[in-house]
């Protein structure tokens, strides 16, 4: 651990480590929800939806890596067991039990909206306290905002297609 890099964060460091570990749990669950969603999804526009789910899964895994590295640099330990993900998560996990495209999109839109709230709160918690975490969170938040937009655009296209000519 870089001692001066940790020292500038001060007493808020432990609280930030806790918040980051909760976000880490969210990222792993989001990763798997996208990954397995891409395996089972069925219905119109399936190929476009699968491509988006796979891309988002990759982004969530990358976010997990960024968040875990930041926990370590703050002197914390990233969650070490998947069992901890369900205890720590803010956004939970929605199993894609209904594989229909609209159902899978809706679950993931809900997840992205939760992620946007989590990272928005983390921005507030780190502003003026921990500029390095703030900067990382800003980048991740931008990705989550884009993810929500991607999924809602697909959902709009799906509805347009299904309602066209009715
Ligand atoms: Fe993410
Ligand atoms: Fe996302």
PDB file of C-alpha atoms and ligand atoms in Angstrom:
ATOM      1  CA  UNK A   1       0.000   0.000   0.000  1.00  0.00           C
ATOM      2  CA  UNK A   2       1.281   3.472  -0.870  1.00  0.00           C
ATOM      3  CA  UNK A   3       1.366   5.236   2.472  1.00  0.00           C
ATOM      4  CA  UNK A   4       1.162   8.867   1.350  1.00  0.00           C
ATOM      5  CA  UNK A   5      -1.582   8.029  -1.157  1.00  0.00           C
ATOM      6  CA  UNK A   6      -3.548   6.491   1.703  1.00  0.00           C
ATOM      7  CA  UNK A   7      -2.721   9.284   4.157  1.00  0.00           C
ATOM      8  CA  UNK A   8      -4.366  12.009   2.030  1.00  0.00           C
ATOM      9  CA  UNK A   9      -7.727  10.236   2.372  1.00  0.00           C
ATOM     10  CA  UNK A  10      -7.566  10.358   6.159  1.00  0.00           C
ATOM     11  CA  UNK A  11     -10.149   9.051   8.588  1.00  0.00           C
ATOM     12  CA  UNK A  12     -12.871   8.576   5.950  1.00  0.00           C
ATOM     13  CA  UNK A  13     -10.834   5.782   4.346  1.00  0.00           C
ATOM     14  CA  UNK A  14     -12.480   2.918   6.228  1.00  0.00           C
ATOM     15  CA  UNK A  15     -15.973   4.137   5.352  1.00  0.00           C
ATOM     16  CA  UNK A  16     -14.987   4.455   1.680  1.00  0.00           C
ATOM     17  CA  UNK A  17     -13.508   0.930   1.682  1.00  0.00           C
ATOM     18  CA  UNK A  18     -16.854  -0.359   3.021  1.00  0.00           C
ATOM     19  CA  UNK A  19     -18.828   1.462   0.321  1.00  0.00           C
ATOM     20  CA  UNK A  20     -16.448   0.237  -2.383  1.00  0.00           C
ATOM     21  CA  UNK A  21     -16.759  -3.372  -1.226  1.00  0.00           C
ATOM     22  CA  UNK A  22     -20.553  -3.075  -1.495  1.00  0.00           C
ATOM     23  CA  UNK A  23     -20.125  -1.742  -5.046  1.00  0.00           C
ATOM     24  CA  UNK A  24     -17.734  -4.631  -5.750  1.00  0.00           C
ATOM     25  CA  UNK A  25     -20.473  -7.107  -4.798  1.00  0.00           C
ATOM     26  CA  UNK A  26     -22.885  -5.282  -7.122  1.00  0.00           C
ATOM     27  CA  UNK A  27     -20.431  -5.424 -10.010  1.00  0.00           C
ATOM     28  CA  UNK A  28     -19.878  -9.180  -9.734  1.00  0.00           C
ATOM     29  CA  UNK A  29     -23.610  -9.878  -9.505  1.00  0.00           C
ATOM     30  CA  UNK A  30     -24.270  -7.520 -12.455  1.00  0.00           C
ATOM     31  CA  UNK A  31     -21.525  -9.248 -14.411  1.00  0.00           C
ATOM     32  CA  UNK A  32     -23.094 -12.672 -13.898  1.00  0.00           C
ATOM     33  CA  UNK A  33     -26.635 -11.419 -14.503  1.00  0.00           C
ATOM     34  CA  UNK A  34     -25.535 -10.093 -17.907  1.00  0.00           C
ATOM     35  CA  UNK A  35     -23.359 -13.089 -18.688  1.00  0.00           C
ATOM     36  CA  UNK A  36     -26.021 -15.694 -17.974  1.00  0.00           C
ATOM     37  CA  UNK A  37     -28.745 -13.469 -19.479  1.00  0.00           C
ATOM     38  CA  UNK A  38     -26.852 -13.536 -22.786  1.00  0.00           C
ATOM     39  CA  UNK A  39     -26.837 -17.346 -22.632  1.00  0.00           C
ATOM     40  CA  UNK A  40     -30.585 -17.800 -22.093  1.00  0.00           C
ATOM     41  CA  UNK A  41     -32.340 -14.788 -23.681  1.00  0.00           C
ATOM     42  CA  UNK A  42     -34.968 -15.565 -26.325  1.00  0.00           C
ATOM     43  CA  UNK A  43     -37.293 -13.629 -28.613  1.00  0.00           C
ATOM     44  CA  UNK A  44     -37.275 -10.833 -31.222  1.00  0.00           C
ATOM     45  CA  UNK A  45     -34.053  -8.788 -31.623  1.00  0.00           C
ATOM     46  CA  UNK A  46     -32.268 -11.514 -29.661  1.00  0.00           C
ATOM     47  CA  UNK A  47     -28.964 -11.048 -31.502  1.00  0.00           C
ATOM     48  CA  UNK A  48     -28.802  -7.304 -30.819  1.00  0.00           C
ATOM     49  CA  UNK A  49     -29.713  -7.860 -27.169  1.00  0.00           C
ATOM     50  CA  UNK A  50     -27.105 -10.630 -26.745  1.00  0.00           C
ATOM     51  CA  UNK A  51     -24.385  -8.388 -28.215  1.00  0.00           C
ATOM     52  CA  UNK A  52     -25.278  -5.611 -25.750  1.00  0.00           C
ATOM     53  CA  UNK A  53     -25.470  -7.969 -22.750  1.00  0.00           C
ATOM     54  CA  UNK A  54     -22.040  -9.425 -23.537  1.00  0.00           C
ATOM     55  CA  UNK A  55     -20.536  -5.948 -23.874  1.00  0.00           C
ATOM     56  CA  UNK A  56     -22.075  -4.833 -20.581  1.00  0.00           C
ATOM     57  CA  UNK A  57     -20.865  -8.004 -18.822  1.00  0.00           C
ATOM     58  CA  UNK A  58     -17.304  -7.100 -19.895  1.00  0.00           C
ATOM     59  CA  UNK A  59     -17.739  -3.557 -18.575  1.00  0.00           C
ATOM     60  CA  UNK A  60     -19.029  -4.755 -15.178  1.00  0.00           C
ATOM     61  CA  UNK A  61     -16.084  -7.141 -14.831  1.00  0.00           C
ATOM     62  CA  UNK A  62     -13.714  -4.285 -15.646  1.00  0.00           C
ATOM     63  CA  UNK A  63     -15.482  -2.134 -13.029  1.00  0.00           C
ATOM     64  CA  UNK A  64     -15.033  -4.926 -10.463  1.00  0.00           C
ATOM     65  CA  UNK A  65     -11.290  -4.846 -11.184  1.00  0.00           C
ATOM     66  CA  UNK A  66     -11.074  -1.062 -10.789  1.00  0.00           C
ATOM     67  CA  UNK A  67     -13.051  -1.091  -7.536  1.00  0.00           C
ATOM     68  CA  UNK A  68     -11.042  -3.998  -6.048  1.00  0.00           C
ATOM     69  CA  UNK A  69      -7.741  -2.266  -6.903  1.00  0.00           C
ATOM     70  CA  UNK A  70      -8.949   0.911  -5.210  1.00  0.00           C
ATOM     71  CA  UNK A  71      -9.948  -1.046  -2.064  1.00  0.00           C
ATOM     72  CA  UNK A  72      -6.440  -2.514  -1.948  1.00  0.00           C
ATOM     73  CA  UNK A  73      -4.761   0.871  -2.444  1.00  0.00           C
ATOM     74  CA  UNK A  74      -6.788   2.267   0.443  1.00  0.00           C
ATOM     75  CA  UNK A  75      -5.416  -0.530   2.630  1.00  0.00           C
ATOM     76  CA  UNK A  76      -8.562  -2.655   2.592  1.00  0.00           C
ATOM     77  CA  UNK A  77      -9.248  -6.228   1.477  1.00  0.00           C
ATOM     78  CA  UNK A  78     -11.663  -6.798  -1.410  1.00  0.00           C
ATOM     79  CA  UNK A  79     -14.496  -9.241  -0.601  1.00  0.00           C
ATOM     80  CA  UNK A  80     -12.838 -12.650  -0.696  1.00  0.00           C
ATOM     81  CA  UNK A  81     -15.822 -14.937  -1.129  1.00  0.00           C
ATOM     82  CA  UNK A  82     -18.897 -14.983  -3.415  1.00  0.00           C
ATOM     83  CA  UNK A  83     -20.980 -15.700  -0.293  1.00  0.00           C
ATOM     84  CA  UNK A  84     -20.236 -12.143   0.793  1.00  0.00           C
ATOM     85  CA  UNK A  85     -21.707 -10.704  -2.415  1.00  0.00           C
ATOM     86  CA  UNK A  86     -25.294 -11.288  -1.298  1.00  0.00           C
ATOM     87  CA  UNK A  87     -24.665  -9.792   2.138  1.00  0.00           C
ATOM     88  CA  UNK A  88     -22.919  -6.703   0.780  1.00  0.00           C
ATOM     89  CA  UNK A  89     -24.889  -5.951  -2.402  1.00  0.00           C
ATOM     90  CA  UNK A  90     -26.935  -2.765  -2.816  1.00  0.00           C
ATOM     91  CA  UNK A  91     -28.674  -3.803  -6.015  1.00  0.00           C
ATOM     92  CA  UNK A  92     -29.190  -7.545  -5.496  1.00  0.00           C
ATOM     93  CA  UNK A  93     -29.468 -10.119  -8.248  1.00  0.00           C
ATOM     94  CA  UNK A  94     -32.347 -10.868 -10.605  1.00  0.00           C
ATOM     95  CA  UNK A  95     -32.126 -14.349 -12.083  1.00  0.00           C
ATOM     96  CA  UNK A  96     -33.400 -14.282 -15.691  1.00  0.00           C
ATOM     97  CA  UNK A  97     -36.047 -16.926 -15.004  1.00  0.00           C
ATOM     98  CA  UNK A  98     -38.210 -15.477 -17.780  1.00  0.00           C
ATOM     99  CA  UNK A  99     -35.838 -15.538 -20.786  1.00  0.00           C
ATOM    100  CA  UNK A 100     -38.040 -13.311 -22.985  1.00  0.00           C
ATOM    101  CA  UNK A 101     -36.033 -10.322 -24.296  1.00  0.00           C
ATOM    102  CA  UNK A 102     -38.299  -7.669 -22.719  1.00  0.00           C
ATOM    103  CA  UNK A 103     -38.139  -9.368 -19.308  1.00  0.00           C
ATOM    104  CA  UNK A 104     -34.338  -9.632 -19.394  1.00  0.00           C
ATOM    105  CA  UNK A 105     -34.022  -6.006 -20.547  1.00  0.00           C
ATOM    106  CA  UNK A 106     -36.337  -4.845 -17.783  1.00  0.00           C
ATOM    107  CA  UNK A 107     -34.320  -6.650 -15.075  1.00  0.00           C
ATOM    108  CA  UNK A 108     -31.080  -5.166 -16.337  1.00  0.00           C
ATOM    109  CA  UNK A 109     -32.526  -1.649 -16.682  1.00  0.00           C
ATOM    110  CA  UNK A 110     -33.547  -1.893 -13.022  1.00  0.00           C
ATOM    111  CA  UNK A 111     -29.994  -2.993 -12.158  1.00  0.00           C
ATOM    112  CA  UNK A 112     -28.431  -0.103 -14.053  1.00  0.00           C
ATOM    113  CA  UNK A 113     -30.728   2.406 -12.371  1.00  0.00           C
ATOM    114  CA  UNK A 114     -29.644   1.032  -9.003  1.00  0.00           C
ATOM    115  CA  UNK A 115     -25.964   1.217 -10.046  1.00  0.00           C
ATOM    116  CA  UNK A 116     -26.425   4.859 -11.130  1.00  0.00           C
ATOM    117  CA  UNK A 117     -27.808   5.655  -7.673  1.00  0.00           C
ATOM    118  CA  UNK A 118     -24.988   3.782  -5.886  1.00  0.00           C
ATOM    119  CA  UNK A 119     -22.219   5.542  -7.816  1.00  0.00           C
ATOM    120  CA  UNK A 120     -23.979   8.878  -7.575  1.00  0.00           C
ATOM    121  CA  UNK A 121     -24.011   8.442  -3.767  1.00  0.00           C
ATOM    122  CA  UNK A 122     -20.336   7.375  -3.850  1.00  0.00           C
ATOM    123  CA  UNK A 123     -19.461  10.554  -5.729  1.00  0.00           C
ATOM    124  CA  UNK A 124     -21.052  12.588  -2.944  1.00  0.00           C
ATOM    125  CA  UNK A 125     -19.234  10.544  -0.268  1.00  0.00           C
ATOM    126  CA  UNK A 126     -15.800  11.023  -1.892  1.00  0.00           C
ATOM    127  CA  UNK A 127     -16.042  14.619  -3.097  1.00  0.00           C
ATOM    128  CA  UNK A 128     -13.476  16.775  -1.241  1.00  0.00           C
ATOM    129  CA  UNK A 129     -12.301  13.626   0.628  1.00  0.00           C
ATOM    130  CA  UNK A 130     -10.760  11.168  -1.813  1.00  0.00           C
ATOM    131  CA  UNK A 131     -10.128  12.607  -5.292  1.00  0.00           C
ATOM    132  CA  UNK A 132      -8.693   9.371  -6.683  1.00  0.00           C
ATOM    133  CA  UNK A 133     -11.791   7.336  -5.788  1.00  0.00           C
ATOM    134  CA  UNK A 134     -13.974  10.240  -6.941  1.00  0.00           C
ATOM    135  CA  UNK A 135     -12.295  10.202 -10.354  1.00  0.00           C
ATOM    136  CA  UNK A 136     -12.687   6.422 -10.700  1.00  0.00           C
ATOM    137  CA  UNK A 137     -16.327   6.540  -9.618  1.00  0.00           C
ATOM    138  CA  UNK A 138     -17.035   9.307 -12.133  1.00  0.00           C
ATOM    139  CA  UNK A 139     -15.751   7.083 -14.937  1.00  0.00           C
ATOM    140  CA  UNK A 140     -17.798   4.098 -13.778  1.00  0.00           C
ATOM    141  CA  UNK A 141     -20.924   6.248 -13.342  1.00  0.00           C
ATOM    142  CA  UNK A 142     -20.547   7.454 -16.944  1.00  0.00           C
ATOM    143  CA  UNK A 143     -20.489   3.824 -18.099  1.00  0.00           C
ATOM    144  CA  UNK A 144     -23.592   2.939 -16.048  1.00  0.00           C
ATOM    145  CA  UNK A 145     -25.471   5.935 -17.488  1.00  0.00           C
ATOM    146  CA  UNK A 146     -24.544   4.710 -20.974  1.00  0.00           C
ATOM    147  CA  UNK A 147     -25.639   1.159 -20.075  1.00  0.00           C
ATOM    148  CA  UNK A 148     -29.090   2.322 -18.977  1.00  0.00           C
ATOM    149  CA  UNK A 149     -29.440   4.320 -22.206  1.00  0.00           C
ATOM    150  CA  UNK A 150     -28.335   1.344 -24.373  1.00  0.00           C
ATOM    151  CA  UNK A 151     -30.885  -0.971 -22.739  1.00  0.00           C
ATOM    152  CA  UNK A 152     -33.751   1.521 -22.804  1.00  0.00           C
ATOM    153  CA  UNK A 153     -33.060   2.197 -26.509  1.00  0.00           C
ATOM    154  CA  UNK A 154     -33.231  -1.533 -27.239  1.00  0.00           C
ATOM    155  CA  UNK A 155     -36.460  -1.761 -25.254  1.00  0.00           C
ATOM    156  CA  UNK A 156     -37.940   1.166 -27.246  1.00  0.00           C
ATOM    157  CA  UNK A 157     -36.955  -0.464 -30.554  1.00  0.00           C
ATOM    158  CA  UNK A 158     -38.505  -3.739 -29.435  1.00  0.00           C
ATOM    159  CA  UNK A 159     -41.783  -2.032 -28.525  1.00  0.00           C
ATOM    160  CA  UNK A 160     -41.815  -0.055 -31.803  1.00  0.00           C
ATOM    161  CA  UNK A 161     -41.310  -3.243 -33.776  1.00  0.00           C
ATOM    162  CA  UNK A 162     -43.982  -5.178 -31.907  1.00  0.00           C
ATOM    163  CA  UNK A 163     -46.547  -2.343 -32.034  1.00  0.00           C
ATOM    164  CA  UNK A 164     -45.898  -1.274 -35.610  1.00  0.00           C
ATOM    165  CA  UNK A 165     -48.953  -1.591 -37.803  1.00  0.00           C
ATOM    166  CA  UNK A 166     -51.298  -2.513 -34.946  1.00  0.00           C
TER     167      UNK A 166
HETATM  168 FE1  LIG B   1     -20.600  -1.513 -13.359  1.00  0.00          FE
HETATM  169 FE1  LIG B   2     -23.739  -1.310 -15.923  1.00  0.00          FE
END
